[in-house]
């Protein structure tokens, strides 16, 4: 498998406080990889640097062999990196399908066009994408009335609009019911398999992490303390100490 | 102590709670369980009157709360810790606590900042820090401490374990048990059954805004079909 | 050198009142999120009440007592205003409240006229402080020295109140999340009233304190508000020391400006503001506004659709009916409809960036008036034929928008609003003070249309075609991919950036387009009136457009146009009465309270209720 994302010695510090201190890792093509760690470990900072929301203090990010360090979010998106947010950022005043059409219009570089009616553009293409996440029957509902789980699926459809080669998902299942979590991650895993996309995601739900990721990385105080498959990570004593805890509360969950 | 009788609550046009009734007795810890979107947060907000129930009643220590503004509910002795924490990020830890401060109450434990710093040692170290420079777990501790400054008789904790690392969740469970030992009545909403079982005496399960189960954890164990139907562990 | 120092001291003394008013405005905004347009009115009330009280109360104690009592009285008026006018509408969409405060301005203007009359009043001298002290030989009024000495104490007292007291902590907490403060047992309704009263009292104090240096007149409210906005923008929203520094900076600058550049005092202030903002976009001590705060109210806008056959038929019938009007109507009806169409186009252009783009501009008159002046200047100075000069109106307004937008678009929220206002004031001050070119407030006259248009009916058709054409074009753009991208940037800028949309660039382009359309309206306007005066660039003109958009309904596409029709109609009818401002103010306040979604918004909600239409899906 070839590397799609390579991160070298990524660092971020704010006035002396080191949020992320020299992290290196890579994501291979077709891989579903999780980034976990306690709150404040630097996961979000890390993600925001990959996607261009934050400029790293040091280090390099390569996507598909090209240096994208410090590029703007929209330029990184154009290169083929999709993103979903922890708190969904869909367009509340538009319908479900218009949300997808908006992404398609951007992908086809029609943002500054004033000729055609927007709601007619790329409707079929958008419908196909909604099909992937099983949302076709809700295509013409206003986005503002959607249930939370549906919003998450819509966001996934939007993220797939420009056929990304890498998807960055920040806590994709936060705030969802356990069953819906499994469903969403299953869907993500299917997309990884069918379309050859690579996914890097952060997550708090250990069920989701251990059930669906090919590889897991653990971040603590801005340092990577583990990078391996589920068994390796679960049995890593350092990981247990800083993150998973004694397991008194979660004994059952890990094999659920 | 708290009695909720047949409330119906709406968010705009969406009917979230329908005919929901339950009671919370003095000194117990009750867990409100259910999936996301089941109506747990809305139940808490309906008690606080942050969401106005359109029908039904909420009485607390014999006093009708429906229609009262939220601040008066708080003054009655109900402390509310919202799901999304909502600490005042531009204020320091001490200032956050000051916002929550209310006069002492006869029927509830009285808290001072020093007592709270004993329970939450992490906060003690960060007294003068602003809220925005704190981790999620510390923020969660701060919201609880801030609410305790109001000396509530009943504490409503909305999803205290959401988005927090497992080790901190364990600390949180210990803290809730400590509060119970001090004589506080607590109601928590949870999706995490293991956490709920570790701290609560009784479980109430809601689904689609209706009550589906109300009983002890032992009873819940005895009916795994209920657990499977509504909690999907 | 001594002269320099004396000048500097005068500036410092002038800063006292300005600082008081500005800190009040920024305090009120911080907690209630209301941009209180009526703040200048409280300042004016402070001046009038102060004079009255100083007449009654004698001597030293009387003078200073009168100032304190004035602060108290204006504070009470502020509290009443908050309770009666604003409390019912806190749940209305954001910024809707500013329409109500505009109504308050009108009401206070006429009440002041009723009570104190139209004549300017000279302020009494402070007893015992009538003369001057000589500092290095230069005379400095004693009262100035006293003001300079007092101001730091006021700053310190306010700073202490906000940072050290429980009230201050609650205020700062409420600034961030009012609902949570309520859930913690604080009665936020009274907190709001208290803060509003305090802010108003500060404005009243400012008005009373400046009396010995100035006086009281009915134009004070608008005259100070522009300066106050500049101070708040330069200092940084919500920062007391920032407001102080900025007040000193602006006042000192004004004093030196009067001495060295008497022709450009006003311009100078806005130039300094522009320079500060290039270096520090959020003001000297301001911080970037945190996004995503709690307490946002109002349901999201409904998805939009172009008119179906029925809508098109209705619109066409309406336009056709308008086209038939000249066949039977008298000339004054035609003039009224021309005014309506011009205003509707102007409002629609503001609605385009405000409603669709989420960019609240307080200075849209710059483009309307800019367009009008551009055409008028060409005709006046070079005798350019009307056809060519008219084309220049939208072009010049577009170029102006290109320049102003470059500064403003980098900011967002209330900073954007304040900065647009300040820039429109810059344009106004140019028209007002560059007398060689613009003839100042004598205005440019004899700007008539070309021969073939110079009659009521032809000009009416000219207006009808361009006006409705402009409005239809804007609507078309809203439904195009560009309009969608604009809405995307408004709904979720983060998501838009993450899907490759350059949000700022889209907004910049929209800002320019809105400027062009406002300029077009200005072009029609100038040839319909035959003259242009600096009043078309005033704050009042920008506010009129804002009011109209909010009254019509921000979240509806027809809002601007309907609001403009309503407003022009009501104004035309009311201005025949003596105290029309009072009545208009009351009309505005009642519409705001009774129809919190605006006229179109409230009507369409009612309509849907009556017909029980399916809320969920469209089409």
mmCIF file with all atom_site columns, N, CA and C in Angstrom, chain C residues 478-509:
data_model
loop_
_atom_site.group_PDB
_atom_site.id
_atom_site.type_symbol
_atom_site.label_atom_id
_atom_site.label_alt_id
_atom_site.label_comp_id
_atom_site.label_asym_id
_atom_site.label_entity_id
_atom_site.label_seq_id
_atom_site.pdbx_PDB_ins_code
_atom_site.Cartn_x
_atom_site.Cartn_y
_atom_site.Cartn_z
_atom_site.occupancy
_atom_site.B_iso_or_equiv
_atom_site.pdbx_formal_charge
_atom_site.auth_seq_id
_atom_site.auth_comp_id
_atom_site.auth_asym_id
_atom_site.auth_atom_id
_atom_site.pdbx_PDB_model_num
ATOM 1  N N  . UNK C 1 478 ? -29.543 35.871 -6.426 1.00 0.00 ? 478 UNK C N  1
ATOM 2  C CA . UNK C 1 478 ? -29.735 35.117 -5.186 1.00 0.00 ? 478 UNK C CA 1
ATOM 3  C C  . UNK C 1 478 ? -29.990 33.639 -5.478 1.00 0.00 ? 478 UNK C C  1
ATOM 4  N N  . UNK C 1 479 ? -30.667 33.369 -6.579 1.00 0.00 ? 479 UNK C N  1
ATOM 5  C CA . UNK C 1 479 ? -30.971 31.982 -6.917 1.00 0.00 ? 479 UNK C CA 1
ATOM 6  C C  . UNK C 1 479 ? -29.868 31.306 -7.731 1.00 0.00 ? 479 UNK C C  1
ATOM 7  N N  . UNK C 1 480 ? -28.821 32.049 -8.063 1.00 0.00 ? 480 UNK C N  1
ATOM 8  C CA . UNK C 1 480 ? -27.737 31.477 -8.873 1.00 0.00 ? 480 UNK C CA 1
ATOM 9  C C  . UNK C 1 480 ? -26.700 30.823 -7.956 1.00 0.00 ? 480 UNK C C  1
ATOM 10 N N  . UNK C 1 481 ? -25.771 30.087 -8.529 1.00 0.00 ? 481 UNK C N  1
ATOM 11 C CA . UNK C 1 481 ? -24.714 29.486 -7.693 1.00 0.00 ? 481 UNK C CA 1
ATOM 12 C C  . UNK C 1 481 ? -24.005 30.526 -6.823 1.00 0.00 ? 481 UNK C C  1
ATOM 13 N N  . UNK C 1 482 ? -23.786 31.714 -7.357 1.00 0.00 ? 482 UNK C N  1
ATOM 14 C CA . UNK C 1 482 ? -23.109 32.740 -6.572 1.00 0.00 ? 482 UNK C CA 1
ATOM 15 C C  . UNK C 1 482 ? -23.921 33.100 -5.326 1.00 0.00 ? 482 UNK C C  1
ATOM 16 N N  . UNK C 1 483 ? -25.237 33.248 -5.521 1.00 0.00 ? 483 UNK C N  1
ATOM 17 C CA . UNK C 1 483 ? -26.106 33.559 -4.379 1.00 0.00 ? 483 UNK C CA 1
ATOM 18 C C  . UNK C 1 483 ? -26.086 32.440 -3.354 1.00 0.00 ? 483 UNK C C  1
ATOM 19 N N  . UNK C 1 484 ? -26.055 31.210 -3.846 1.00 0.00 ? 484 UNK C N  1
ATOM 20 C CA . UNK C 1 484 ? -26.001 30.067 -2.933 1.00 0.00 ? 484 UNK C CA 1
ATOM 21 C C  . UNK C 1 484 ? -24.679 30.066 -2.157 1.00 0.00 ? 484 UNK C C  1
ATOM 22 N N  . UNK C 1 485 ? -23.606 30.374 -2.847 1.00 0.00 ? 485 UNK C N  1
ATOM 23 C CA . UNK C 1 485 ? -22.307 30.406 -2.169 1.00 0.00 ? 485 UNK C CA 1
ATOM 24 C C  . UNK C 1 485 ? -22.303 31.484 -1.091 1.00 0.00 ? 485 UNK C C  1
ATOM 25 N N  . UNK C 1 486 ? -22.975 32.588 -1.387 1.00 0.00 ? 486 UNK C N  1
ATOM 26 C CA . UNK C 1 486 ? -23.070 33.680 -0.416 1.00 0.00 ? 486 UNK C CA 1
ATOM 27 C C  . UNK C 1 486 ? -23.818 33.207 0.831  1.00 0.00 ? 486 UNK C C  1
ATOM 28 N N  . UNK C 1 487 ? -24.910 32.476 0.613  1.00 0.00 ? 487 UNK C N  1
ATOM 29 C CA . UNK C 1 487 ? -25.667 31.954 1.751  1.00 0.00 ? 487 UNK C CA 1
ATOM 30 C C  . UNK C 1 487 ? -24.872 30.895 2.500  1.00 0.00 ? 487 UNK C C  1
ATOM 31 N N  . UNK C 1 488 ? -24.128 30.105 1.746  1.00 0.00 ? 488 UNK C N  1
ATOM 32 C CA . UNK C 1 488 ? -23.303 29.083 2.393  1.00 0.00 ? 488 UNK C CA 1
ATOM 33 C C  . UNK C 1 488 ? -22.316 29.741 3.350  1.00 0.00 ? 488 UNK C C  1
ATOM 34 N N  . UNK C 1 489 ? -21.697 30.826 2.890  1.00 0.00 ? 489 UNK C N  1
ATOM 35 C CA . UNK C 1 489 ? -20.740 31.538 3.734  1.00 0.00 ? 489 UNK C CA 1
ATOM 36 C C  . UNK C 1 489 ? -21.393 32.145 4.961  1.00 0.00 ? 489 UNK C C  1
ATOM 37 N N  . UNK C 1 490 ? -22.674 32.490 4.835  1.00 0.00 ? 490 UNK C N  1
ATOM 38 C CA . UNK C 1 490 ? -23.394 33.046 5.969  1.00 0.00 ? 490 UNK C CA 1
ATOM 39 C C  . UNK C 1 490 ? -23.782 31.939 6.954  1.00 0.00 ? 490 UNK C C  1
ATOM 40 N N  . UNK C 1 491 ? -24.294 30.814 6.421  1.00 0.00 ? 491 UNK C N  1
ATOM 41 C CA . UNK C 1 491 ? -24.780 29.731 7.287  1.00 0.00 ? 491 UNK C CA 1
ATOM 42 C C  . UNK C 1 491 ? -23.646 29.068 8.050  1.00 0.00 ? 491 UNK C C  1
ATOM 43 N N  . UNK C 1 492 ? -22.555 28.774 7.366  1.00 0.00 ? 492 UNK C N  1
ATOM 44 C CA . UNK C 1 492 ? -21.443 28.109 8.025  1.00 0.00 ? 492 UNK C CA 1
ATOM 45 C C  . UNK C 1 492 ? -20.144 28.401 7.282  1.00 0.00 ? 492 UNK C C  1
ATOM 46 N N  . UNK C 1 493 ? -19.476 29.495 7.658  1.00 0.00 ? 493 UNK C N  1
ATOM 47 C CA . UNK C 1 493 ? -18.241 29.857 6.959  1.00 0.00 ? 493 UNK C CA 1
ATOM 48 C C  . UNK C 1 493 ? -17.197 28.746 7.014  1.00 0.00 ? 493 UNK C C  1
ATOM 49 N N  . UNK C 1 494 ? -17.158 28.037 8.131  1.00 0.00 ? 494 UNK C N  1
ATOM 50 C CA . UNK C 1 494 ? -16.159 26.989 8.290  1.00 0.00 ? 494 UNK C CA 1
ATOM 51 C C  . UNK C 1 494 ? -16.388 25.881 7.271  1.00 0.00 ? 494 UNK C C  1
ATOM 52 N N  . UNK C 1 495 ? -17.641 25.446 7.156  1.00 0.00 ? 495 UNK C N  1
ATOM 53 C CA . UNK C 1 495 ? -17.950 24.400 6.187  1.00 0.00 ? 495 UNK C CA 1
ATOM 54 C C  . UNK C 1 495 ? -17.673 24.889 4.764  1.00 0.00 ? 495 UNK C C  1
ATOM 55 N N  . UNK C 1 496 ? -18.030 26.146 4.491  1.00 0.00 ? 496 UNK C N  1
ATOM 56 C CA . UNK C 1 496 ? -17.844 26.678 3.146  1.00 0.00 ? 496 UNK C CA 1
ATOM 57 C C  . UNK C 1 496 ? -16.364 26.683 2.768  1.00 0.00 ? 496 UNK C C  1
ATOM 58 N N  . UNK C 1 497 ? -15.517 27.133 3.705  1.00 0.00 ? 497 UNK C N  1
ATOM 59 C CA . UNK C 1 497 ? -14.076 27.126 3.439  1.00 0.00 ? 497 UNK C CA 1
ATOM 60 C C  . UNK C 1 497 ? -13.593 25.700 3.207  1.00 0.00 ? 497 UNK C C  1
ATOM 61 N N  . UNK C 1 498 ? -14.161 24.767 3.979  1.00 0.00 ? 498 UNK C N  1
ATOM 62 C CA . UNK C 1 498 ? -13.713 23.382 3.863  1.00 0.00 ? 498 UNK C CA 1
ATOM 63 C C  . UNK C 1 498 ? -14.260 22.710 2.609  1.00 0.00 ? 498 UNK C C  1
ATOM 64 N N  . UNK C 1 499 ? -15.117 23.398 1.836  1.00 0.00 ? 499 UNK C N  1
ATOM 65 C CA . UNK C 1 499 ? -15.487 22.815 0.549  1.00 0.00 ? 499 UNK C CA 1
ATOM 66 C C  . UNK C 1 499 ? -15.050 23.728 -0.585 1.00 0.00 ? 499 UNK C C  1
ATOM 67 N N  . UNK C 1 500 ? -13.951 24.426 -0.345 1.00 0.00 ? 500 UNK C N  1
ATOM 68 C CA . UNK C 1 500 ? -13.295 25.130 -1.428 1.00 0.00 ? 500 UNK C CA 1
ATOM 69 C C  . UNK C 1 500 ? -13.853 26.496 -1.771 1.00 0.00 ? 500 UNK C C  1
ATOM 70 N N  . UNK C 1 501 ? -14.812 27.002 -0.970 1.00 0.00 ? 501 UNK C N  1
ATOM 71 C CA . UNK C 1 501 ? -15.370 28.319 -1.262 1.00 0.00 ? 501 UNK C CA 1
ATOM 72 C C  . UNK C 1 501 ? -14.533 29.385 -0.562 1.00 0.00 ? 501 UNK C C  1
ATOM 73 N N  . UNK C 1 502 ? -14.082 30.363 -1.331 1.00 0.00 ? 502 UNK C N  1
ATOM 74 C CA . UNK C 1 502 ? -13.343 31.472 -0.733 1.00 0.00 ? 502 UNK C CA 1
ATOM 75 C C  . UNK C 1 502 ? -14.376 32.466 -0.207 1.00 0.00 ? 502 UNK C C  1
ATOM 76 N N  . UNK C 1 503 ? -14.769 32.283 1.059  1.00 0.00 ? 503 UNK C N  1
ATOM 77 C CA . UNK C 1 503 ? -15.916 33.024 1.604  1.00 0.00 ? 503 UNK C CA 1
ATOM 78 C C  . UNK C 1 503 ? -15.714 34.533 1.512  1.00 0.00 ? 503 UNK C C  1
ATOM 79 N N  . UNK C 1 504 ? -14.533 34.997 1.903  1.00 0.00 ? 504 UNK C N  1
ATOM 80 C CA . UNK C 1 504 ? -14.296 36.435 1.904  1.00 0.00 ? 504 UNK C CA 1
ATOM 81 C C  . UNK C 1 504 ? -14.387 37.011 0.491  1.00 0.00 ? 504 UNK C C  1
ATOM 82 N N  . UNK C 1 505 ? -13.912 36.249 -0.469 1.00 0.00 ? 505 UNK C N  1
ATOM 83 C CA . UNK C 1 505 ? -13.950 36.751 -1.838 1.00 0.00 ? 505 UNK C CA 1
ATOM 84 C C  . UNK C 1 505 ? -15.379 36.824 -2.355 1.00 0.00 ? 505 UNK C C  1
ATOM 85 N N  . UNK C 1 506 ? -16.161 35.807 -2.020 1.00 0.00 ? 506 UNK C N  1
ATOM 86 C CA . UNK C 1 506 ? -17.566 35.808 -2.406 1.00 0.00 ? 506 UNK C CA 1
ATOM 87 C C  . UNK C 1 506 ? -18.264 37.019 -1.775 1.00 0.00 ? 506 UNK C C  1
ATOM 88 N N  . UNK C 1 507 ? -17.970 37.258 -0.500 1.00 0.00 ? 507 UNK C N  1
ATOM 89 C CA . UNK C 1 507 ? -18.605 38.384 0.184  1.00 0.00 ? 507 UNK C CA 1
ATOM 90 C C  . UNK C 1 507 ? -18.162 39.725 -0.405 1.00 0.00 ? 507 UNK C C  1
ATOM 91 N N  . UNK C 1 508 ? -16.888 39.792 -0.754 1.00 0.00 ? 508 UNK C N  1
ATOM 92 C CA . UNK C 1 508 ? -16.353 41.010 -1.360 1.00 0.00 ? 508 UNK C CA 1
ATOM 93 C C  . UNK C 1 508 ? -17.089 41.302 -2.660 1.00 0.00 ? 508 UNK C C  1
ATOM 94 N N  . UNK C 1 509 ? -17.234 40.265 -3.476 1.00 0.00 ? 509 UNK C N  1
ATOM 95 C CA . UNK C 1 509 ? -17.924 40.441 -4.757 1.00 0.00 ? 509 UNK C CA 1
ATOM 96 C C  . UNK C 1 509 ? -19.371 40.868 -4.519 1.00 0.00 ? 509 UNK C C  1
#
